[in-house]
Coordinates of C-alpha atoms and ligand atoms in Angstrom, one line a residue:
X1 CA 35.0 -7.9 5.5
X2 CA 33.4 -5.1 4.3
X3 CA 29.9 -3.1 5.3
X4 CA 28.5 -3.6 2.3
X5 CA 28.5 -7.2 2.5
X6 CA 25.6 -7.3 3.7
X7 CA 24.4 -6.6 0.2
X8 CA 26.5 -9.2 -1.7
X9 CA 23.4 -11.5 -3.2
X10 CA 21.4 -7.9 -4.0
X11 CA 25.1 -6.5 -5.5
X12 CA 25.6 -9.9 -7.4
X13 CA 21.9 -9.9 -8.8
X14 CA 22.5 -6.3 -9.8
X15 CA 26.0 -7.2 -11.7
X16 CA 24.2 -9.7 -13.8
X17 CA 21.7 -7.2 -14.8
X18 CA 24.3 -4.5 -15.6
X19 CA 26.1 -7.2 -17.4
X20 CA 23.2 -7.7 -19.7
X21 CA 23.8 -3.9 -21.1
X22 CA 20.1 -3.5 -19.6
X23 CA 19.4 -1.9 -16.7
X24 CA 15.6 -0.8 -16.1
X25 CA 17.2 1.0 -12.8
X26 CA 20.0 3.1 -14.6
X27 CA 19.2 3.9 -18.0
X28 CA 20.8 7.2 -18.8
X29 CA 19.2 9.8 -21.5
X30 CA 21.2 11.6 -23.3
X31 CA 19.1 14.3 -24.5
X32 CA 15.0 14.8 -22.9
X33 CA 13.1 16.5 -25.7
X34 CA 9.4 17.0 -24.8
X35 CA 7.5 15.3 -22.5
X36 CA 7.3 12.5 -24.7
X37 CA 10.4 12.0 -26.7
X38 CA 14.5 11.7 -25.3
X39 CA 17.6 10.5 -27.4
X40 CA 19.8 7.4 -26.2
X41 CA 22.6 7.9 -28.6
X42 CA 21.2 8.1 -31.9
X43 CA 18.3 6.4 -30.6
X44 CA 14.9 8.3 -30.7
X45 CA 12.9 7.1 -27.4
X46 CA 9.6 7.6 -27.0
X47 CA 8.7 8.0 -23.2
X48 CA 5.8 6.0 -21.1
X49 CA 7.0 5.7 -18.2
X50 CA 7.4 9.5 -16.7
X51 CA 4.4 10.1 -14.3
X52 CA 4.8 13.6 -16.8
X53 CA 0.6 13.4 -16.3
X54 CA -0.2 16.9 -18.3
X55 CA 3.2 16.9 -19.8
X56 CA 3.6 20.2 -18.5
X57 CA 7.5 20.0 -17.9
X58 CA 8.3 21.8 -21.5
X59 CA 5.1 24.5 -21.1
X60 CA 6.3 27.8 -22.2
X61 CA 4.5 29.2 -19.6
X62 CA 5.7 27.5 -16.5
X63 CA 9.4 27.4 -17.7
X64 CA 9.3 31.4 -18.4
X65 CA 8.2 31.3 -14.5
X66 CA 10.7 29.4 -13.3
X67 CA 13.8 31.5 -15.4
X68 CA 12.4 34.7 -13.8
X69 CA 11.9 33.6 -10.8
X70 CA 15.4 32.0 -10.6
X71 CA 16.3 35.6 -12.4
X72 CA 15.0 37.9 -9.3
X73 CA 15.4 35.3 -6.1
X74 CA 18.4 33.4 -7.0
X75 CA 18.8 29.5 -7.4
X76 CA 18.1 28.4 -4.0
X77 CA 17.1 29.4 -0.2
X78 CA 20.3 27.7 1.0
X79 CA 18.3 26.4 4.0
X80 CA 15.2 25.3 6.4
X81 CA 12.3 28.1 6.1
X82 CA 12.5 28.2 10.1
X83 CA 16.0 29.4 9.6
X84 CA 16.2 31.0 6.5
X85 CA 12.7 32.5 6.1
X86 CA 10.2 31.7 3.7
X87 CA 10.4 33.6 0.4
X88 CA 7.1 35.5 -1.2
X89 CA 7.2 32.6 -3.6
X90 CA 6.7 30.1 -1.0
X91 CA 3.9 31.9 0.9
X92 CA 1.8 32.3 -2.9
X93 CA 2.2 28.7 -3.7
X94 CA 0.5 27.8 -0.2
X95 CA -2.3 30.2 -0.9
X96 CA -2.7 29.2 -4.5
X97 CA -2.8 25.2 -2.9
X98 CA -5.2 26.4 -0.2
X99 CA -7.8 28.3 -2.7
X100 CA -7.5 25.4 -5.7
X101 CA -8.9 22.8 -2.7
X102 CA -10.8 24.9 -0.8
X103 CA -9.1 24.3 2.4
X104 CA -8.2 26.5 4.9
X105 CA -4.4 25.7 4.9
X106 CA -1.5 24.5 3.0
X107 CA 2.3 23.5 3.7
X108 CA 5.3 22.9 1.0
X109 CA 7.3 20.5 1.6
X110 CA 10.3 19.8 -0.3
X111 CA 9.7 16.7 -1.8
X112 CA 6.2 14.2 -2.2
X113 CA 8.4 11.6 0.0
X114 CA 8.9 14.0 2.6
X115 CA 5.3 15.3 2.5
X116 CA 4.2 11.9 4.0
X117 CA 7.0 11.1 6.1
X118 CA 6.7 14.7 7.6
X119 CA 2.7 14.5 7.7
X120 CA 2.7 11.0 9.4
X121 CA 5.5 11.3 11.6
X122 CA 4.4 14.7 13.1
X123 CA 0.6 13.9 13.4
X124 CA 0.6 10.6 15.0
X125 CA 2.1 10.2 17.9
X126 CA 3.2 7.7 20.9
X127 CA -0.4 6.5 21.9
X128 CA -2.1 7.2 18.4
X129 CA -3.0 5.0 15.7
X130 CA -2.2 4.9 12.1
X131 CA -4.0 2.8 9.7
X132 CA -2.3 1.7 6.6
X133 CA -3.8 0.3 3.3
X134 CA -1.3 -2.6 2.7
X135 CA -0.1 -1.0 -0.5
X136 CA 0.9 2.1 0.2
X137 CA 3.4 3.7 -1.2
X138 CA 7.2 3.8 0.8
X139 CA 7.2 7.0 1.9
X140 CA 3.9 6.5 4.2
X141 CA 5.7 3.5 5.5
X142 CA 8.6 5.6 6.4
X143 CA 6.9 8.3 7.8
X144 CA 4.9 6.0 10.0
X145 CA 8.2 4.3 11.1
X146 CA 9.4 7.7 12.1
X147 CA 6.7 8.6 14.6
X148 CA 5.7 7.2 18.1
X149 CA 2.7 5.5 17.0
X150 CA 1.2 2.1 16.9
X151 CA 1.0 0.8 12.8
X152 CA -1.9 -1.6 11.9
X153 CA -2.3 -2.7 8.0
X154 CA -5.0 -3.6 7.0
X155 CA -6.5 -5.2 2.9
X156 CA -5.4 -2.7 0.2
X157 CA -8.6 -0.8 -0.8
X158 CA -10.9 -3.5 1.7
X159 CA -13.2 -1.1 3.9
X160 CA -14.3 -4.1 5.8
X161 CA -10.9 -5.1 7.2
X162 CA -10.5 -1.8 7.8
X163 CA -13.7 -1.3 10.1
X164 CA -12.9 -4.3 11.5
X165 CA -9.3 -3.3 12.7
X166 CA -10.7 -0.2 13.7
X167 CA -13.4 -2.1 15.7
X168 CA -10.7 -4.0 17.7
X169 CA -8.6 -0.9 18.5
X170 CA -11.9 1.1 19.8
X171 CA -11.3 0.8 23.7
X172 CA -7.4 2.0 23.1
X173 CA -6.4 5.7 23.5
X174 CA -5.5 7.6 21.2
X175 CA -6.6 8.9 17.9
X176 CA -6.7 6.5 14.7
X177 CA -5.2 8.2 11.1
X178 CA -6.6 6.4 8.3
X179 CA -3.7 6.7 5.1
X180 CA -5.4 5.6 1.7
X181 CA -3.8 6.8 -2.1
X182 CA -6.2 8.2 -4.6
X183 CA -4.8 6.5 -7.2
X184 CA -2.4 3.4 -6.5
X185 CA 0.9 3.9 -8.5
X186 CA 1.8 0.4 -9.1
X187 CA -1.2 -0.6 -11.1
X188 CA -3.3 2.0 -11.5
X189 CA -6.2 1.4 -9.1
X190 CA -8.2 4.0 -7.1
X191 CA -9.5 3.5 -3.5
X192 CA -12.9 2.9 -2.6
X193 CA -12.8 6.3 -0.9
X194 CA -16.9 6.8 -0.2
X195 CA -16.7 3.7 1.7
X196 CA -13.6 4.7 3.7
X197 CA -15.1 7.7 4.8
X198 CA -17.9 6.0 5.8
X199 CA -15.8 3.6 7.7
X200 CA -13.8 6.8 9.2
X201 CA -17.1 8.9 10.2
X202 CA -18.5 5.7 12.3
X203 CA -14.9 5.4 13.6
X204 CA -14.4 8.9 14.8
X205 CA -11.4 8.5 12.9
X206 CA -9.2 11.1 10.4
X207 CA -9.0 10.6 7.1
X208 CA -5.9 11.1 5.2
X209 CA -5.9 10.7 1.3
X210 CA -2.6 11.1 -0.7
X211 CA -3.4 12.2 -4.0
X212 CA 0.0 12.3 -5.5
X213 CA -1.1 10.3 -8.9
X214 CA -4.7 11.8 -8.9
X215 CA -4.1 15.0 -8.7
X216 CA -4.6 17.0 -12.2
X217 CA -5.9 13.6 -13.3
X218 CA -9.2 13.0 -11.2
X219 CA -12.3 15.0 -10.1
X220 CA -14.5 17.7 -12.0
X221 CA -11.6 20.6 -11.0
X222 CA -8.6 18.1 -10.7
X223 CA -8.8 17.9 -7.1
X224 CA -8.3 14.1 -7.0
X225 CA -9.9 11.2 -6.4
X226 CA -11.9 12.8 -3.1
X227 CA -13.3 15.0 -5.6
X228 CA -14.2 13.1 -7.8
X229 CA -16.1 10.8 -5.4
X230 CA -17.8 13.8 -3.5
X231 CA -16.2 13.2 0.0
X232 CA -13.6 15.9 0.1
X233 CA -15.8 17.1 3.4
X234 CA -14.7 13.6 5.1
X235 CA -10.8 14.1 4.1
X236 CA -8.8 15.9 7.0
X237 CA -5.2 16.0 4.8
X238 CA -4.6 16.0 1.4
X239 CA -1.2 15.1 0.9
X240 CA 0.5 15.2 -2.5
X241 CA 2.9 16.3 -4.8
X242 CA 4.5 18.6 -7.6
X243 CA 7.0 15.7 -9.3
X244 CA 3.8 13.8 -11.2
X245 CA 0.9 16.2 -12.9
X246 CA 2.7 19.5 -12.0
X247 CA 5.3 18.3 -13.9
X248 CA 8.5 20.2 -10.9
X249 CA 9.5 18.6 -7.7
X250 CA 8.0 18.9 -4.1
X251 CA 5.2 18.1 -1.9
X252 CA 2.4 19.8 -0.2
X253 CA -0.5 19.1 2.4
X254 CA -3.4 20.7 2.7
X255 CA -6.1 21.0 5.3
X256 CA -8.8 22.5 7.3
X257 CA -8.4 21.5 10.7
X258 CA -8.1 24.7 13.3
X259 CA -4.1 24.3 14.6
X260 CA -2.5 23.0 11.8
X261 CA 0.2 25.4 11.8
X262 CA 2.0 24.2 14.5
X263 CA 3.3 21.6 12.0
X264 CA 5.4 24.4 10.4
X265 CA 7.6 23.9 13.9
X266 CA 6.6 20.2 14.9
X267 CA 7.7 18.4 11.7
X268 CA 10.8 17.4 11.3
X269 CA 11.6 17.0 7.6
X270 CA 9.6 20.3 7.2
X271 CA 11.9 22.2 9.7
X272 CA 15.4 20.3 9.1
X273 CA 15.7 20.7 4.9
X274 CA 16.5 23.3 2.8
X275 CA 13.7 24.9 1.3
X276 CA 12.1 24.7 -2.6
X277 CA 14.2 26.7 -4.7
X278 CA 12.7 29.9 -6.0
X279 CA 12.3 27.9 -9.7
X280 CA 10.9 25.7 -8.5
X281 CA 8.5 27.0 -6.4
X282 CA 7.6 29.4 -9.3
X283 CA 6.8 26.4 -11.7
X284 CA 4.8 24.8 -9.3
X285 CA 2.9 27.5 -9.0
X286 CA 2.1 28.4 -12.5
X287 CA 1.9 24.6 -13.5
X288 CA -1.3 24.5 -10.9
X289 CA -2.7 27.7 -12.7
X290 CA -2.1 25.5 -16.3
X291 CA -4.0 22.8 -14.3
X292 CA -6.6 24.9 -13.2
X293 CA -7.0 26.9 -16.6
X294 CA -6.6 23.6 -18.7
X295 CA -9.5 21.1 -18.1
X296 CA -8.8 19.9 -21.3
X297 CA -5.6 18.6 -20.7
X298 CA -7.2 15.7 -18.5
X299 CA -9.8 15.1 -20.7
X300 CA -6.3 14.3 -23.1
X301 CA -4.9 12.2 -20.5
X302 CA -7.8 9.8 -19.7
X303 CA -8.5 9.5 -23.5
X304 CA -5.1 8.4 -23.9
X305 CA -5.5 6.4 -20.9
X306 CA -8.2 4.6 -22.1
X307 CA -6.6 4.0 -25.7
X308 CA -3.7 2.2 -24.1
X309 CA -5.6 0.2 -21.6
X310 CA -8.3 -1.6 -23.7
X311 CA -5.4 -1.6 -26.7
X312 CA -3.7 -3.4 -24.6
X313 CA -6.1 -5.6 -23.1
X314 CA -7.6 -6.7 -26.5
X315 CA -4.1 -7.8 -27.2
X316 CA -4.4 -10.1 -24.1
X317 CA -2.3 -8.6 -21.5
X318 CA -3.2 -9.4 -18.2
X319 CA -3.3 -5.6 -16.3
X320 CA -4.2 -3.3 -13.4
X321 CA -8.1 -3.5 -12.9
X322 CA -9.3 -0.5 -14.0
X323 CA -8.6 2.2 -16.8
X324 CA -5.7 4.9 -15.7
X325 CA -3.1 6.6 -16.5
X326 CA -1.0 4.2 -15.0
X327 CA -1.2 1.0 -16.9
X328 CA 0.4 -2.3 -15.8
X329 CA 1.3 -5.4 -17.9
X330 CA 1.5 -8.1 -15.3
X331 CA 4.6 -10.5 -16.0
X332 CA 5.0 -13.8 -15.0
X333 CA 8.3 -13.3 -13.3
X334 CA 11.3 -10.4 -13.2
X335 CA 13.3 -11.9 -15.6
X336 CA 10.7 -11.7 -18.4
X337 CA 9.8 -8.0 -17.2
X338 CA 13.3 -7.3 -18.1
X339 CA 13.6 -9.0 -21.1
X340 CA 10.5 -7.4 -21.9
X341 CA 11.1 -3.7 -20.9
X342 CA 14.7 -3.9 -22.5
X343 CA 12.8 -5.0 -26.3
X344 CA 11.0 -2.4 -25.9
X345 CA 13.5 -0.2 -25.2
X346 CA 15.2 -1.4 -28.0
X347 CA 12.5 -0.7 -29.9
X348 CA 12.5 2.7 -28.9
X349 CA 9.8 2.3 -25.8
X350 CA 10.6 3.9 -22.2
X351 CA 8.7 1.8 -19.6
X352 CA 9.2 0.8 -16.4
X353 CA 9.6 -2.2 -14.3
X354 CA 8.3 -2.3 -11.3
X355 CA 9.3 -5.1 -8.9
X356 CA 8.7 -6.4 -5.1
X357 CA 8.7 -4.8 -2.3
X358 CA 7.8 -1.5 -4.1
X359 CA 4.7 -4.0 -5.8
X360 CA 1.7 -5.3 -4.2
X361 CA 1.8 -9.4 -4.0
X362 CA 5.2 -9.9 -5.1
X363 CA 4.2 -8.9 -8.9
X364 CA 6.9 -8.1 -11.5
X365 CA 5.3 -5.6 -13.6
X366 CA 6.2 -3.8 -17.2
X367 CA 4.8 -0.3 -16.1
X368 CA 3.6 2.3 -18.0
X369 CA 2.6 6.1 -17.2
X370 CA 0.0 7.6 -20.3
X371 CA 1.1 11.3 -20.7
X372 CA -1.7 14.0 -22.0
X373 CA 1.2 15.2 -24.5
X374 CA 0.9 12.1 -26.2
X375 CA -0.8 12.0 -29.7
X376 CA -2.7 8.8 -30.1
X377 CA -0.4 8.0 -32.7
X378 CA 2.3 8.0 -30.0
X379 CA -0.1 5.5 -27.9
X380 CA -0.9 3.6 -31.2
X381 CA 2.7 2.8 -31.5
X382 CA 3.2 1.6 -27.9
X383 CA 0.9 -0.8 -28.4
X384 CA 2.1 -1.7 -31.9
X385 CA 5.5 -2.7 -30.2
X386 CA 4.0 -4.0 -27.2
X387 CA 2.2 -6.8 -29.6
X388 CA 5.2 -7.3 -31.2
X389 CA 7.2 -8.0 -28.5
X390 CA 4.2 -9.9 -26.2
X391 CA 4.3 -12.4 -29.4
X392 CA 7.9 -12.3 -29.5
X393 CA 8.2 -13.3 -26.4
X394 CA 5.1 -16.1 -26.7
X395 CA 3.0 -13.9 -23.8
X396 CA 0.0 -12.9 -25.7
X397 CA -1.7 -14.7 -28.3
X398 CA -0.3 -13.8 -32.0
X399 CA -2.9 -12.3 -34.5
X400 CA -5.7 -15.1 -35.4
X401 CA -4.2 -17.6 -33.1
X402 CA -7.4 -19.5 -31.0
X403 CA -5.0 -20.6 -28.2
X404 CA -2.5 -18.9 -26.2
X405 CA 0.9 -20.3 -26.5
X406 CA 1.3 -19.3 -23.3
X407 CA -0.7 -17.3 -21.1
X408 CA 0.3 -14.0 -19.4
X409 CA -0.8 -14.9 -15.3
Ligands
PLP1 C1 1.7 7.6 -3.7 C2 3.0 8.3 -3.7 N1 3.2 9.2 -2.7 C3 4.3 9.9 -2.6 C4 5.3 9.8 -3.6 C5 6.6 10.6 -3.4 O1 6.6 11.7 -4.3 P1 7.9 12.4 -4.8 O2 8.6 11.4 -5.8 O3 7.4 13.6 -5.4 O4 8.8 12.6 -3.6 C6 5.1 9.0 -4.6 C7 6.2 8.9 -5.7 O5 6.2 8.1 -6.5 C8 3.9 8.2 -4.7 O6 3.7 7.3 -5.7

């Protein structure tokens, strides 16, 4: 008897996978080049599947920022900012958050993950309500499991569901926290976010909106998705992070509500974590001015966006359901995912699979993350192998063909 054996049919599932030579969970780089390119052996991979939005990781700029900064402040804090203090670094980056939204106040938190989970578990408590688009991403299900307060799902991205649940829960105490994504990570999709806000103003509700994928990607400034659909004013928290667009690691929330402070010594994985690293906190920082200075970069992203999405659909592939940077291949099942994603690979593709519970409706997906570092020959090529492989692998039709041989679901 062991405590792990509880695990034995997910540990045997993994040993036939590893046993394959393919692993979509553990492949191991030997050398990252760009934001685009990395070396398995003598292999030259070319990489979509990064989240590396802006492909800011290898800017001069930022990286120069981060070397002095690690140069002057030393490679960490070594602990909590309520113990250790919080370092000039720290203190910028919240200003430089707060003025790039136009809010009134920002907090860093160590990681995206624990952005939510520190939001959610702090802001809702024993008698409140949280409201949960059924998608969402793990962290605001852990974050809600965290906290004291009653959890109600309702439709991903259905405002009506939502009104109604809202509608049933209207003679409880307590306040209700709406939590929507900007953009959804598993297939790309954005939130009908005018319509929520709608739904939250009639409610008397608070709006939360975490922009992690939309952020440098969306809106006229890069603000996200609330910006983009004009109803920043109906947001209360703008939760997101540096590991996507901003290229670093760490999350942040921003916000204009009077008291928001108190957070600073109310939430727990705020208060109990070591601190960003001066680094890092130093290439967040100058990767937002790169976002703020570089419209141009997300006018590069969506084109390539774009390019892969309808170059992919013309080939037949059955994906997310609208243009993103995130672009999803449904698959019929995991195992032709994998077999998929490890042709590619082979190939000389890096994508990613994507399979339940982290997917909406059980879908095994062949994910893909567009980078505004990549040349559209780069994106040219994905598709290239993409068709070659689809064909391959009888999913999409092959060139000239009237009939599918068999149709991607
Ligand atoms: C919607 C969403 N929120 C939060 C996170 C967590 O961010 P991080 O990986 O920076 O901790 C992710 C990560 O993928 C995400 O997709």
């Amino acid at each position: 008897m062991s405590l792990f054996d509880k695990f034995a049919p997910l540990a045997a599932a993994y040993d036939r996978l590893e046993s394959t030579g393919y692993n979509p969970f553990n492949v191991a780089f030997d050398r990252v080049l760009s934001p685009t390119s990395a070396r398995i052996g003598s292999r030259h991979i070319l990489l979509l599947g990064t989240n590396n939005y802006l492909g800011l990781t290898y800017d001069p700029a930022v990286i120069a920022k981060a070397i002095e900064a690690i140069e002057k402040f030393g490679t960490g804090t070594t602990g909590s900012r309520i113990a250790n203090g919080s370092y000039d670094g720290h203190n910028q980056l919240e200003r430089s958050l707060a003025d790039f939204f136009g809010r009134r106040h920002a907090m860093v938190f160590s990681t995206g993950y624990q952005a939510n989970v520190g939001m959610l578990s702090a802001l809702a408590g024993k008698n409140d309500h949280l409201l949960l688009d059924a998608d969402s991403h793990a962290s605001i299900y852990d974050g809600s499991r965290l906290g004291y307060a009653q959890v109600t799902r309702f439709r991903h991205n259905d405002p009506d569901d939502l009104a109604n649940r809202l509608r049933r829960l209207a003679d409880q105490p307590g306040d209700k926290i709406i939590v929507v994504e900007g953009i959804y990570s598993m297939l790309g999709d954005t939130a009908p976010l005018r319509e929520f806000a709608q739904v939250k103003r009639e409610a008397g509700a608070y709006l939360i909106v975490d922009e992690a994928h939309s952020l440098g990607v969306l809106g006229e400034t890069g603000r996200g998705l609330a910006e983009a659909k004009g109803v920043e004013a109906d947001v209360d928290f703008i939760v997101g992070t540096f590991s996507k667009s901003l290229g670093g690691v760490g999350g942040f929330c921003v916000s204009d509500l009077d008291g928001f402070d108190i957070l600073r010594v109310v939430s727990r994985p705020y208060m109990f974590t070591a601190s960003l690293p001066p680094g890092v906190i130093a290439a967040a920082t100058e990767a937002l001015h790169q976002l703020r200075i570089r419209p141009n970069l997300r006018r590069q992203l969506m084109d390539n966006a774009q390019r892969l999405y309808f170059g992919l659909a013309e080939l037949g592939f059955n994906l997310g359901p609208e243009p993103s940077p995130v672009v999803s291949a449904i698959m019929p099942d995991p195992e032709t995912a994998f077999g998929f994603w490890a042709q590619l690979l082979e190939a000389g593709l890096y994508t990613n699979v994507s399979l339940p519970p982290a997917t909406p409706k059980g879908l095994a997906l062949l994910r893909s993350s567009v980078s505004a570092a990549h040349t559209p020959e780069q994106i040219d090529h994905a598709i290239d192998l993409f068709a070659k492989v689809g064909r391959s692998m009888n999913l999409i039709m092959p060139p000239h063909a009237h009939e599918p041989v068999r149709q991607a679901v």
